[in-house]
PDB file of C-alpha atoms in Angstrom:
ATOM      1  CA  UNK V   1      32.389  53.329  23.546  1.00  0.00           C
ATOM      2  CA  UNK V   2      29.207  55.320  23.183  1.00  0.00           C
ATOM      3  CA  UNK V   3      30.003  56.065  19.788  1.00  0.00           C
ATOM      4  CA  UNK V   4      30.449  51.991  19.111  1.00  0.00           C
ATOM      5  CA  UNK V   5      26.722  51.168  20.958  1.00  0.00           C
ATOM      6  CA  UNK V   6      25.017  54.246  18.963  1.00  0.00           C
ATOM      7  CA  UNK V   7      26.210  52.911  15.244  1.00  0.00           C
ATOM      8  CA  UNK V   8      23.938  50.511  14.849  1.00  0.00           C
ATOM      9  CA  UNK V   9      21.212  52.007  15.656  1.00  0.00           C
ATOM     10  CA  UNK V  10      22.034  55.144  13.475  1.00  0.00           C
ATOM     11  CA  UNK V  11      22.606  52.462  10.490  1.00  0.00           C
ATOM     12  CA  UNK V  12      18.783  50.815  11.093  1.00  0.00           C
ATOM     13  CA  UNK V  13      17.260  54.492  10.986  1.00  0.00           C
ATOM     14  CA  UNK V  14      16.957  55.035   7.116  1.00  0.00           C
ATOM     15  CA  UNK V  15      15.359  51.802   5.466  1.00  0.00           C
ATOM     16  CA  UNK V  16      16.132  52.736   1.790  1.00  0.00           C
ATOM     17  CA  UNK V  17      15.218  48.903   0.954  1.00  0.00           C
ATOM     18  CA  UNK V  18      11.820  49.507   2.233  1.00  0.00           C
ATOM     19  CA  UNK V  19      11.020  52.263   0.315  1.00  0.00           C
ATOM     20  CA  UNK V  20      12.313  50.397  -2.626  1.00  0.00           C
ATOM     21  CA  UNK V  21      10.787  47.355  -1.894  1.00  0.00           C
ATOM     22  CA  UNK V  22       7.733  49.576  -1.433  1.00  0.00           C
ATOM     23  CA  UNK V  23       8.423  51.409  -4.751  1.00  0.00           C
ATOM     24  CA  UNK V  24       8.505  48.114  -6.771  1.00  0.00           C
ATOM     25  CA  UNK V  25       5.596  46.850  -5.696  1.00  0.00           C
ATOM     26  CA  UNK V  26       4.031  49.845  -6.565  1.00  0.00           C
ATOM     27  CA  UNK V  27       5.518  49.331  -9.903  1.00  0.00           C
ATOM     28  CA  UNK V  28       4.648  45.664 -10.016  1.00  0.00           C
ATOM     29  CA  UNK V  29       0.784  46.687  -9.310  1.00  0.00           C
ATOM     30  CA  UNK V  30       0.914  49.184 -12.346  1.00  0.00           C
ATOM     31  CA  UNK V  31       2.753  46.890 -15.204  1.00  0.00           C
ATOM     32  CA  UNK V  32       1.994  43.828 -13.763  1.00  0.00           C
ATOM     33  CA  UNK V  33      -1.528  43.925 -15.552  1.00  0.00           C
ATOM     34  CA  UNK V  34      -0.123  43.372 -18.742  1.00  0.00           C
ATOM     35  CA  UNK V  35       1.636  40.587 -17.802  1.00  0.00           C
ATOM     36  CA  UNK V  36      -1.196  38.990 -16.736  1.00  0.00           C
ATOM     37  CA  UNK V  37      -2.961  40.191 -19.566  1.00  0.00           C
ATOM     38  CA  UNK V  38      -1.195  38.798 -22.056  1.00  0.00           C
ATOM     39  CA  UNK V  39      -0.600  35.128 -20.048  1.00  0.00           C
ATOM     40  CA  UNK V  40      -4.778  35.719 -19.847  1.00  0.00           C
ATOM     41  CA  UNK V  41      -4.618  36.056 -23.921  1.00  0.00           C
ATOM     42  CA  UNK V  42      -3.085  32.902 -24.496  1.00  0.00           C
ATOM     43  CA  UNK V  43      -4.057  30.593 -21.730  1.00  0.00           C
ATOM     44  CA  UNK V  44      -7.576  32.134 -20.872  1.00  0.00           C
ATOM     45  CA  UNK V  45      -8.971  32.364 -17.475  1.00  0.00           C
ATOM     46  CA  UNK V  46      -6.380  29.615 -16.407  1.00  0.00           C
ATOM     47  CA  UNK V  47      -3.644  31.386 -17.403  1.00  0.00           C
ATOM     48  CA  UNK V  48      -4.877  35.110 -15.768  1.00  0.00           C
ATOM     49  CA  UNK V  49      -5.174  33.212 -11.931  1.00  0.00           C
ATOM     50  CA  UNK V  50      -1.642  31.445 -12.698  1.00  0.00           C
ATOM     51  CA  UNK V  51      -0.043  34.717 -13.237  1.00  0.00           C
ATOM     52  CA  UNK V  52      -1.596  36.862 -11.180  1.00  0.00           C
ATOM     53  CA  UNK V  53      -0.984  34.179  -8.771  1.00  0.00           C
ATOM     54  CA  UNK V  54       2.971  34.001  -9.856  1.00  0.00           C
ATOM     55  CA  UNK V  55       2.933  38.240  -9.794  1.00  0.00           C
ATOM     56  CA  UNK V  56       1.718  38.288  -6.234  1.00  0.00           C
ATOM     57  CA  UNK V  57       3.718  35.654  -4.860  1.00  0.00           C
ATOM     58  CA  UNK V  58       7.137  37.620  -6.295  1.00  0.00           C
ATOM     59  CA  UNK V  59       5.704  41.099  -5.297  1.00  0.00           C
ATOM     60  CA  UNK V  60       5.207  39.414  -1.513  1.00  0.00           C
ATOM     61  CA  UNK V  61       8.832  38.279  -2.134  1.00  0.00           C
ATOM     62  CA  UNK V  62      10.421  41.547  -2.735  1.00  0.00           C
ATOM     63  CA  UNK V  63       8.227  42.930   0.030  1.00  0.00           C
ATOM     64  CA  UNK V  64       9.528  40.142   2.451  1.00  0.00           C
ATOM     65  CA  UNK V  65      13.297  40.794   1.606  1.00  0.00           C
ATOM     66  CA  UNK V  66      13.052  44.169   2.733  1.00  0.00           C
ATOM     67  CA  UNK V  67      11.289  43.769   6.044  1.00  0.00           C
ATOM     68  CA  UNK V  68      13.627  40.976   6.856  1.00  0.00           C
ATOM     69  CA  UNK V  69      16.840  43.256   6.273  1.00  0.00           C
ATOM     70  CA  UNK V  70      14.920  46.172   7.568  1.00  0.00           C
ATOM     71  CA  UNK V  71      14.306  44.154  10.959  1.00  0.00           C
ATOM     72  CA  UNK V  72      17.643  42.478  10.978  1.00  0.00           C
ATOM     73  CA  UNK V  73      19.632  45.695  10.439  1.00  0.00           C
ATOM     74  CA  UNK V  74      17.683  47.423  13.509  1.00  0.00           C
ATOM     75  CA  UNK V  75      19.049  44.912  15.725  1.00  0.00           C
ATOM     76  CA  UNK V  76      23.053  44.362  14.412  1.00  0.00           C
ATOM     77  CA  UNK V  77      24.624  43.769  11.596  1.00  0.00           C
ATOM     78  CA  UNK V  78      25.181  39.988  12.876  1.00  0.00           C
ATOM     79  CA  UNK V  79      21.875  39.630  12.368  1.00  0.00           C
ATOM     80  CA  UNK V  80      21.539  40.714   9.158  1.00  0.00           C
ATOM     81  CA  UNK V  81      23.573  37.945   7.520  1.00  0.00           C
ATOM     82  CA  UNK V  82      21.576  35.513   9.620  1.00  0.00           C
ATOM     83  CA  UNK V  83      18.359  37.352   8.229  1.00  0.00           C
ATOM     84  CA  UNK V  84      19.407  37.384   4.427  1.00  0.00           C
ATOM     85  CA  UNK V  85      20.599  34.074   4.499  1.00  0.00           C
ATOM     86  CA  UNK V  86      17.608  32.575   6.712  1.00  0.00           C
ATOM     87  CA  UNK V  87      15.005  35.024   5.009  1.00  0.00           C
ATOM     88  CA  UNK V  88      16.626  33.743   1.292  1.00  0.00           C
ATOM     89  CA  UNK V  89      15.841  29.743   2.114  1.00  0.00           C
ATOM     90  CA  UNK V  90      12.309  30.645   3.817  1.00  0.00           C
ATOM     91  CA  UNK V  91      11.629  32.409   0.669  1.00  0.00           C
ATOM     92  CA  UNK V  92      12.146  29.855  -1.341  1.00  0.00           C
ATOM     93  CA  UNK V  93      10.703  27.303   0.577  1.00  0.00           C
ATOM     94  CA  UNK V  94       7.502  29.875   0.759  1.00  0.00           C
ATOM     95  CA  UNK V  95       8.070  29.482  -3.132  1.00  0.00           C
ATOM     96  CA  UNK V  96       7.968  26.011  -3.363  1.00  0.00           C
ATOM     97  CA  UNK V  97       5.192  25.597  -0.533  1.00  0.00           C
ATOM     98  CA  UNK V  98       3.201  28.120  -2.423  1.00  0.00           C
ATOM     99  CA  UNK V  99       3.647  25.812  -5.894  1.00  0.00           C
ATOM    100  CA  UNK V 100       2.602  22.567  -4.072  1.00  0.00           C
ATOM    101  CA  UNK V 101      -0.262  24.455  -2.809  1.00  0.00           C
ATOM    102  CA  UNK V 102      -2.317  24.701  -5.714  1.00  0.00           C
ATOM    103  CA  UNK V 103      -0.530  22.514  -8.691  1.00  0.00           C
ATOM    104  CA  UNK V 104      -3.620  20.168  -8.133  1.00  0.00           C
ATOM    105  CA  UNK V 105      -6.011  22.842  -8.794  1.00  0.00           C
ATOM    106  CA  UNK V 106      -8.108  22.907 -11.379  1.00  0.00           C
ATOM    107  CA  UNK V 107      -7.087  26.582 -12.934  1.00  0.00           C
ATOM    108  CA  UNK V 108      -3.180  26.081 -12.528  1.00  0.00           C
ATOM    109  CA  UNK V 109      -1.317  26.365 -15.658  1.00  0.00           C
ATOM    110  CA  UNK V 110       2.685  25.843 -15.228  1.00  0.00           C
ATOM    111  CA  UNK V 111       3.789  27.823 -17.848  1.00  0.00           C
ATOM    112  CA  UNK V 112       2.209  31.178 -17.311  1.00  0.00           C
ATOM    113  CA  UNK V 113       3.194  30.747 -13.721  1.00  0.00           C
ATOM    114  CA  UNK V 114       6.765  30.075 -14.134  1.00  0.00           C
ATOM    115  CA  UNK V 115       7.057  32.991 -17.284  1.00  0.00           C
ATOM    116  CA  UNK V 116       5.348  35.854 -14.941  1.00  0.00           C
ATOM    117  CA  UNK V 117       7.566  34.354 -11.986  1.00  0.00           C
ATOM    118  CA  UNK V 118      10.738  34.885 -13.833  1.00  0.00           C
ATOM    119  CA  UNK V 119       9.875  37.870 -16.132  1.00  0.00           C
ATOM    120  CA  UNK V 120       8.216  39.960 -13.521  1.00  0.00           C
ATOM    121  CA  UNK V 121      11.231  39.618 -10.723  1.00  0.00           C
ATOM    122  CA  UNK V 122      13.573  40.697 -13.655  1.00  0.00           C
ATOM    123  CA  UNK V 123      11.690  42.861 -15.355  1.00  0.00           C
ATOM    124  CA  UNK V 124      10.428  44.911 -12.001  1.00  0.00           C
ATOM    125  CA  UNK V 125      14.575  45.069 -10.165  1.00  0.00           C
ATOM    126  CA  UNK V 126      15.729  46.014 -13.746  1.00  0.00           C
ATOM    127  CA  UNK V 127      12.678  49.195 -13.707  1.00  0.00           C
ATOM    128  CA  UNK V 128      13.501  49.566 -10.385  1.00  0.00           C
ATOM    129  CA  UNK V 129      17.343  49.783 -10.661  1.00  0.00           C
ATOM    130  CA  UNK V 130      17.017  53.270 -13.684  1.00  0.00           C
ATOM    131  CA  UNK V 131      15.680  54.822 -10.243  1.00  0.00           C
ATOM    132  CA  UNK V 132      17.692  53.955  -8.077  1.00  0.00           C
ATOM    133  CA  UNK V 133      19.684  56.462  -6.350  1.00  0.00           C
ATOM    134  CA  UNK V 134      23.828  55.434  -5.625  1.00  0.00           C
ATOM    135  CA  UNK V 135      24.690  59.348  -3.559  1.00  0.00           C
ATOM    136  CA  UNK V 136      24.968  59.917   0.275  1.00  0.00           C
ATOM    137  CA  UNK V 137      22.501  62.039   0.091  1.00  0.00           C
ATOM    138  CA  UNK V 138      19.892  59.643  -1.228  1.00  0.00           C
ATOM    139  CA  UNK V 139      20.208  56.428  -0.661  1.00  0.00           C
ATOM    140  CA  UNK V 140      17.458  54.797  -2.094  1.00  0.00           C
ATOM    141  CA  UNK V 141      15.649  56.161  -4.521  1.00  0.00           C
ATOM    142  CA  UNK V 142      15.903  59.219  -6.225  1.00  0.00           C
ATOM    143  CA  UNK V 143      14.684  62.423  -5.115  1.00  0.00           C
ATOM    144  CA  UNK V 144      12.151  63.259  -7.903  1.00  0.00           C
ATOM    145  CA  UNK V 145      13.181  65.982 -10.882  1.00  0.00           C
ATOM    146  CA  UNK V 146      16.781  64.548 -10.294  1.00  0.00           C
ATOM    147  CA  UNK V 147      19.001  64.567 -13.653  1.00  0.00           C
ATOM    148  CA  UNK V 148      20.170  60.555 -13.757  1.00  0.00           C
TER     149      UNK V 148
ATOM    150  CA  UNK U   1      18.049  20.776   1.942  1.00  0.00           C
ATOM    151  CA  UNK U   2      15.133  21.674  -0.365  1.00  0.00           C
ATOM    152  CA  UNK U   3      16.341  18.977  -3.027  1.00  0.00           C
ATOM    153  CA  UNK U   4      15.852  17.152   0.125  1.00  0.00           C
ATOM    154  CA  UNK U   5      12.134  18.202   1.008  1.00  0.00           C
ATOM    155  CA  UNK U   6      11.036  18.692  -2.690  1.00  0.00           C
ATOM    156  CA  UNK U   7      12.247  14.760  -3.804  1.00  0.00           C
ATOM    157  CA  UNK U   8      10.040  13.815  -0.048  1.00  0.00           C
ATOM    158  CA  UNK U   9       6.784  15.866  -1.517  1.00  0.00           C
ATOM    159  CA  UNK U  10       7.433  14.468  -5.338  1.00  0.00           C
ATOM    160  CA  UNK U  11       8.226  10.912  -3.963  1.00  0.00           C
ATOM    161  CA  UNK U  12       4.869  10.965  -1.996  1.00  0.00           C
ATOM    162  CA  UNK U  13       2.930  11.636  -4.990  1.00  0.00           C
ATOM    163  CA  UNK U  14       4.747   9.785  -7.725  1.00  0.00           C
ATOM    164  CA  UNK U  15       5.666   6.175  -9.023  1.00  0.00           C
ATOM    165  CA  UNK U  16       8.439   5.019 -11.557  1.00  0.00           C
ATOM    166  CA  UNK U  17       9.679   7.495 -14.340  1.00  0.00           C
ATOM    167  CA  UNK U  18       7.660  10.398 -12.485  1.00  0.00           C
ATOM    168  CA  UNK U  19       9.118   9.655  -9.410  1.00  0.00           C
ATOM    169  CA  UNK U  20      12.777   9.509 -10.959  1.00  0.00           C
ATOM    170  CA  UNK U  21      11.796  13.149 -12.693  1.00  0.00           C
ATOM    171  CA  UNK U  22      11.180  14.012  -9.634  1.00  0.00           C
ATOM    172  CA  UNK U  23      14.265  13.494  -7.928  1.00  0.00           C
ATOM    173  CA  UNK U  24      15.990  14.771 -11.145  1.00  0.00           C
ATOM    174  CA  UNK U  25      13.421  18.156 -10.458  1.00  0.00           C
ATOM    175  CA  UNK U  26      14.314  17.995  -6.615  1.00  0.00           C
ATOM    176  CA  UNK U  27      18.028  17.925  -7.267  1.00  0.00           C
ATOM    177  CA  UNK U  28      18.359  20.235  -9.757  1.00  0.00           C
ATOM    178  CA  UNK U  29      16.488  23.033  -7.755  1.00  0.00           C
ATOM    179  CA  UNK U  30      18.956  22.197  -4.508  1.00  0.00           C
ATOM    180  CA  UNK U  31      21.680  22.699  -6.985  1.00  0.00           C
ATOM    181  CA  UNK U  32      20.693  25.523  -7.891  1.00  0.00           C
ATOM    182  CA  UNK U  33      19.902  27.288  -4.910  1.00  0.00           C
ATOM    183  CA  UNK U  34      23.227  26.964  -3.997  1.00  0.00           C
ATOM    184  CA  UNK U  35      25.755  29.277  -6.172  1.00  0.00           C
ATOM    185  CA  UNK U  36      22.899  32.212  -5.182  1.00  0.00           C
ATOM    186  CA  UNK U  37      23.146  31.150  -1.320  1.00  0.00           C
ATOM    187  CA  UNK U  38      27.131  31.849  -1.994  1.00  0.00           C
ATOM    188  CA  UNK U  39      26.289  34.449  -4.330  1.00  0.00           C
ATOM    189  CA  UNK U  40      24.000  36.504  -1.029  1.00  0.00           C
ATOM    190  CA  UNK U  41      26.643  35.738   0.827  1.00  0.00           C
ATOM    191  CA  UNK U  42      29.405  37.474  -0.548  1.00  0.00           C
ATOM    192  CA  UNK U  43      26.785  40.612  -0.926  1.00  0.00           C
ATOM    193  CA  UNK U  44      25.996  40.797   2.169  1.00  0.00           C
ATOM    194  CA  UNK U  45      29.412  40.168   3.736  1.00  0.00           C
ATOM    195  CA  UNK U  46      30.949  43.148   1.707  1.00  0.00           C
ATOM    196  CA  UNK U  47      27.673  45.022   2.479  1.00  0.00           C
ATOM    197  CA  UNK U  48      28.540  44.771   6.419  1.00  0.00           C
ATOM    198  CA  UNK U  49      32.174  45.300   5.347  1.00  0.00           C
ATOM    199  CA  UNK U  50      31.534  48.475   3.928  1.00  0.00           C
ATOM    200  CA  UNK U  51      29.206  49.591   6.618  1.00  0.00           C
ATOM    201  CA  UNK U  52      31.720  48.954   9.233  1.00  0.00           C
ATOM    202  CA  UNK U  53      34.470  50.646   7.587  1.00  0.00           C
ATOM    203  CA  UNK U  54      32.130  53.791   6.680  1.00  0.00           C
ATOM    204  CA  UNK U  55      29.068  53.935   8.876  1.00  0.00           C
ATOM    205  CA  UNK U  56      28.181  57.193   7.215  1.00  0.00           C
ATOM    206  CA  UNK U  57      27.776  55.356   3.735  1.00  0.00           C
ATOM    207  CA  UNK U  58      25.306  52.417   5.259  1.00  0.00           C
ATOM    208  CA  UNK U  59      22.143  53.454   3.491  1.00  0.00           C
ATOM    209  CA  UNK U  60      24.139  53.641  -0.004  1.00  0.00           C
ATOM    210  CA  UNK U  61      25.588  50.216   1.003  1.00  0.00           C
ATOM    211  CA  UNK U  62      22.035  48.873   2.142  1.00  0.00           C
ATOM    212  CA  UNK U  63      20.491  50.100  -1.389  1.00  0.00           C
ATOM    213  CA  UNK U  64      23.223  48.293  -3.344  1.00  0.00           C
ATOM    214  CA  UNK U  65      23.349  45.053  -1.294  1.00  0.00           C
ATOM    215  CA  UNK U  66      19.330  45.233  -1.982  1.00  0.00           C
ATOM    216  CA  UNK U  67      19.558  44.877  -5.343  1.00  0.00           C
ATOM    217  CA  UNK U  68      22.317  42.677  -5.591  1.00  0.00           C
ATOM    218  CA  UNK U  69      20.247  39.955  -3.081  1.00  0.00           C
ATOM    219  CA  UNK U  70      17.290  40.440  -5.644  1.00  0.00           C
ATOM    220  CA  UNK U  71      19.489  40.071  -8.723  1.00  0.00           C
ATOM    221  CA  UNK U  72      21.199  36.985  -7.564  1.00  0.00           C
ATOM    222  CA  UNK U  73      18.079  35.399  -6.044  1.00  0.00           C
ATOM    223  CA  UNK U  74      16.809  35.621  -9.805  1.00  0.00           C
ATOM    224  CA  UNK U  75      19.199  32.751 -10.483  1.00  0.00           C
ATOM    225  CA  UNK U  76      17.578  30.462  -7.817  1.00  0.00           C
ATOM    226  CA  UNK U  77      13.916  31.530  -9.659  1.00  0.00           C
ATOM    227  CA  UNK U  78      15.351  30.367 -12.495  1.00  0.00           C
ATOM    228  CA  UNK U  79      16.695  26.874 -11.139  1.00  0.00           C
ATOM    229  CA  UNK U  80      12.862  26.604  -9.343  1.00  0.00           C
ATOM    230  CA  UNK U  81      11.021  27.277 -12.604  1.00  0.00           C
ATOM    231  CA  UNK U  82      13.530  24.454 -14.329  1.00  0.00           C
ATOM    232  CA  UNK U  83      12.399  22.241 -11.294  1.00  0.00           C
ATOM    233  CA  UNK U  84       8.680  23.332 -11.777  1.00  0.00           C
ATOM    234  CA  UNK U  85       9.354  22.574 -15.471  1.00  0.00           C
ATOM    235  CA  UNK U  86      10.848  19.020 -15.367  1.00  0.00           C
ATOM    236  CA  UNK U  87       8.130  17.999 -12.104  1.00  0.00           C
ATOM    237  CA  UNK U  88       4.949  19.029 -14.453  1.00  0.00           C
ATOM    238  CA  UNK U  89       6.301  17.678 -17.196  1.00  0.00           C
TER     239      UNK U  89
END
């Protein structure tokens, strides 16, 4: 019975999604430049605020998943479905509130903002996923030096 | 739900052919949202599966069930940039 009431607490004590979540971020602060870069090339100063706006909103995203799952999972695994599933249709609608927010403004261009939205979340989970550790050991990411 | 909300916002600022794109826009999103809500939900049911059948695997499950939210939710960023797409246009 102890043994029932410990387990999931022991599950919520590693939070290998945060330190991914953490990790692409990271990740998303390093290439994300040249996203925005090249969106700043060919849509000028417009184009830079649209995707750096579009590259913060998905690195907040990512960011957001984890914490919900992280927070869910301390509680019970009930929760967690409730949180994924609640957390995925307030992310969106962050998504959408975020696009209404500024489609008015003056220096919003659609198409730099939907391209970074799309090719950063790929490009970032597909980065993330060569480092991404699958052993008991390390869940998570990979311990560095390690052989993939 | 957010076909719902979406058509309400493009309805309040549109007339005519825009607002008819916009419903089109508002739709299509909803639609889309919904195989990746099924989609998250199968991940995360197996997810809790496999952490209640092996408690000692849970952070292996976790990392997988991660990535497979963030891969599927890629599909409903897909049907909101088609909805961004066809409401700008």
């Amino acid at each position: 019975m102890a043994e029932q009431a410990a387990q999931p607490a022991a599950m919520g004590e590693e939070a290998p999604e945060r330190a991914m979540a953490t990790d692409i971020v990271r990740r998303g602060l390093i290439g994300g430049p040249v996203l925005v870069g090249v969106c700043a090339g060919v849509w000028g100063f417009d184009g830079l605020w649209s995707s750096g706006y579009a590259l913060g909103l998905i690195l907040i995203n990512f960011w957001l998943a984890a914490s919900l799952i992280t927070w869910s999972m301390r509680i019970s695994p009930t929760l967690l479905m409730a949180g994924v599933m609640g957390g995925y249709f307030i992310r969106l609608g962050i998504l959408t509130g975020a696009y209404f927010l500024v489609r008015n403004t003056g220096w919003f261009e659609a198409l730099p903002f939907v391209i970074t939205l799309v090719a950063a979340h790929i490009v970032l989970l597909v980065w993330e996923t060569r480092y991404v550790s699958m052993s008991l050991a390390h869940p998570g990411l990979k311990p560095q030096g390690a052989r993939p | 739900m957010l076909a719902l909300i979406s058509t309400i916002l493009a309805q309040l600022t549109g007339d005519g052919e825009a607002g008819l794109s916009a419903i089109g826009a508002g739709l299509g999103y909803g639609l889309a949202a919904i195989g990746p809500g099924i989609g998250i939900g199968i991940v995360v049911g197996n997810a809790i599966t496999a952490m209640a059948r092996q408690p000692e695997s849970a952070g292996v499950a976790r990392t997988t069930m991660f990535l497979g939210i963030a891969f599927t939710e890629a599909l409903a960023l897909i049907g909101f940039v088609v909805f961004i797409l066809l409401y700008s246009a």
